[in-house]
């Protein structure tokens, strides 16, 4: 019984930065892996970055070197720092977590203009 809520999305120019956060609330027990996904209109939802409870990370090739995922377990918060944003990064970004079951946030819109 976990609720996830994203914040930090918005409209930025290409080359700019945004910092997304995902706050987990409710009964939070051993969320093993947390991740950011994104979905643009007409496209499937794709994995952007993930992080395990021990701090192991992986990134989609398209964001490698530009995005950084991190987590603060004590604060039950997941972060995605996005730098050097490109128009193709435009999408709804979703927080995801798995422990005993899977949880999804509602999503936050990121729009990158050229």
Coordinates of C-alpha atoms in Angstrom, one line a residue:
X1 CA 0.0 0.0 0.0
X2 CA 2.3 2.7 -1.4
X3 CA 1.4 5.9 -3.1
X4 CA 3.9 7.6 -5.5
X5 CA 3.6 11.2 -6.6
X6 CA 5.9 13.0 -9.1
X7 CA 6.7 16.7 -9.2
X8 CA 9.1 19.0 -10.9
X9 CA 8.0 18.7 -14.5
X10 CA 7.5 21.8 -16.7
X11 CA 8.4 23.6 -19.9
X12 CA 12.1 24.3 -20.6
X13 CA 14.2 25.2 -23.6
X14 CA 16.5 22.7 -25.2
X15 CA 19.8 22.6 -23.3
X16 CA 18.1 23.4 -20.0
X17 CA 17.7 21.3 -16.9
X18 CA 14.9 19.9 -14.7
X19 CA 14.8 18.0 -11.5
X20 CA 12.0 15.5 -11.1
X21 CA 11.1 14.1 -7.7
X22 CA 8.9 11.2 -6.6
X23 CA 7.6 11.1 -3.1
X24 CA 6.5 7.8 -1.7
X25 CA 3.9 7.6 1.0
X26 CA 1.9 5.0 2.8
X27 CA 3.3 1.8 4.1
X28 CA 6.7 1.7 2.6
X29 CA 8.5 -1.6 3.0
X30 CA 11.7 -2.6 1.1
X31 CA 11.2 -0.9 -2.2
X32 CA 13.9 -2.9 -4.0
X33 CA 13.9 -1.1 -7.3
X34 CA 12.7 2.3 -8.3
X35 CA 12.7 3.7 -11.8
X36 CA 11.6 6.5 -14.1
X37 CA 9.7 5.7 -17.2
X38 CA 8.4 8.1 -19.9
X39 CA 5.8 8.0 -22.6
X40 CA 5.4 10.4 -25.5
X41 CA 2.2 10.6 -27.5
X42 CA 2.1 7.7 -30.0
X43 CA 4.9 5.9 -28.3
X44 CA 5.2 3.0 -25.8
X45 CA 6.2 3.6 -22.3
X46 CA 10.0 3.3 -22.0
X47 CA 12.4 2.8 -19.2
X48 CA 14.6 5.9 -18.6
X49 CA 16.6 5.0 -15.6
X50 CA 16.4 2.6 -12.6
X51 CA 18.1 2.3 -9.2
X52 CA 18.2 -0.6 -6.7
X53 CA 18.0 -0.3 -3.0
X54 CA 21.8 -0.7 -2.9
X55 CA 22.4 2.1 -5.4
X56 CA 23.0 0.2 -8.6
X57 CA 21.8 2.3 -11.5
X58 CA 21.2 1.8 -15.2
X59 CA 20.2 4.2 -17.9
X60 CA 18.7 4.2 -21.3
X61 CA 21.3 4.9 -24.0
X62 CA 19.4 8.0 -25.0
X63 CA 19.8 9.6 -21.6
X64 CA 23.2 8.2 -20.6
X65 CA 25.5 11.1 -19.5
X66 CA 22.7 13.6 -19.3
X67 CA 20.4 12.2 -16.6
X68 CA 21.2 11.0 -13.1
X69 CA 18.9 8.9 -11.0
X70 CA 19.3 8.9 -7.2
X71 CA 17.2 7.9 -4.1
X72 CA 17.0 9.0 -0.5
X73 CA 15.7 5.9 1.3
X74 CA 15.4 7.7 4.6
X75 CA 13.1 10.3 2.9
X76 CA 11.4 7.8 0.6
X77 CA 12.2 10.0 -2.4
X78 CA 13.4 9.2 -5.9
X79 CA 15.1 11.9 -8.0
X80 CA 15.8 12.3 -11.7
X81 CA 18.2 15.1 -12.5
X82 CA 17.9 15.9 -16.2
X83 CA 20.5 18.1 -17.9
X84 CA 21.1 19.1 -21.5
X85 CA 17.5 18.4 -22.3
X86 CA 16.5 17.8 -25.9
X87 CA 13.1 18.1 -27.6
X88 CA 12.9 14.4 -27.9
X89 CA 12.9 14.2 -24.1
X90 CA 9.4 15.6 -24.2
X91 CA 7.1 13.1 -22.5
X92 CA 5.1 12.3 -19.4
X93 CA 7.5 10.9 -16.9
X94 CA 6.3 8.3 -14.4
X95 CA 7.7 7.1 -11.2
X96 CA 7.8 3.3 -10.6
X97 CA 8.6 1.2 -7.6
X98 CA 8.5 -2.5 -6.9
X99 CA 8.6 -4.2 -3.5
X100 CA 6.1 -6.8 -2.8
X101 CA 4.1 -5.4 -5.7
X102 CA 4.4 -2.8 -8.4
X103 CA 3.5 0.9 -7.9
X104 CA 3.1 3.7 -10.4
X105 CA 2.8 7.4 -10.0
X106 CA 0.3 9.6 -11.9
X107 CA 3.0 11.1 -14.1
X108 CA 4.4 14.6 -14.6
X109 CA 4.7 16.4 -18.0
X110 CA 8.1 17.4 -19.3
X111 CA 8.1 19.6 -22.4
X112 CA 11.4 20.7 -24.1
X113 CA 11.1 23.4 -26.7
X114 CA 13.6 24.1 -29.4

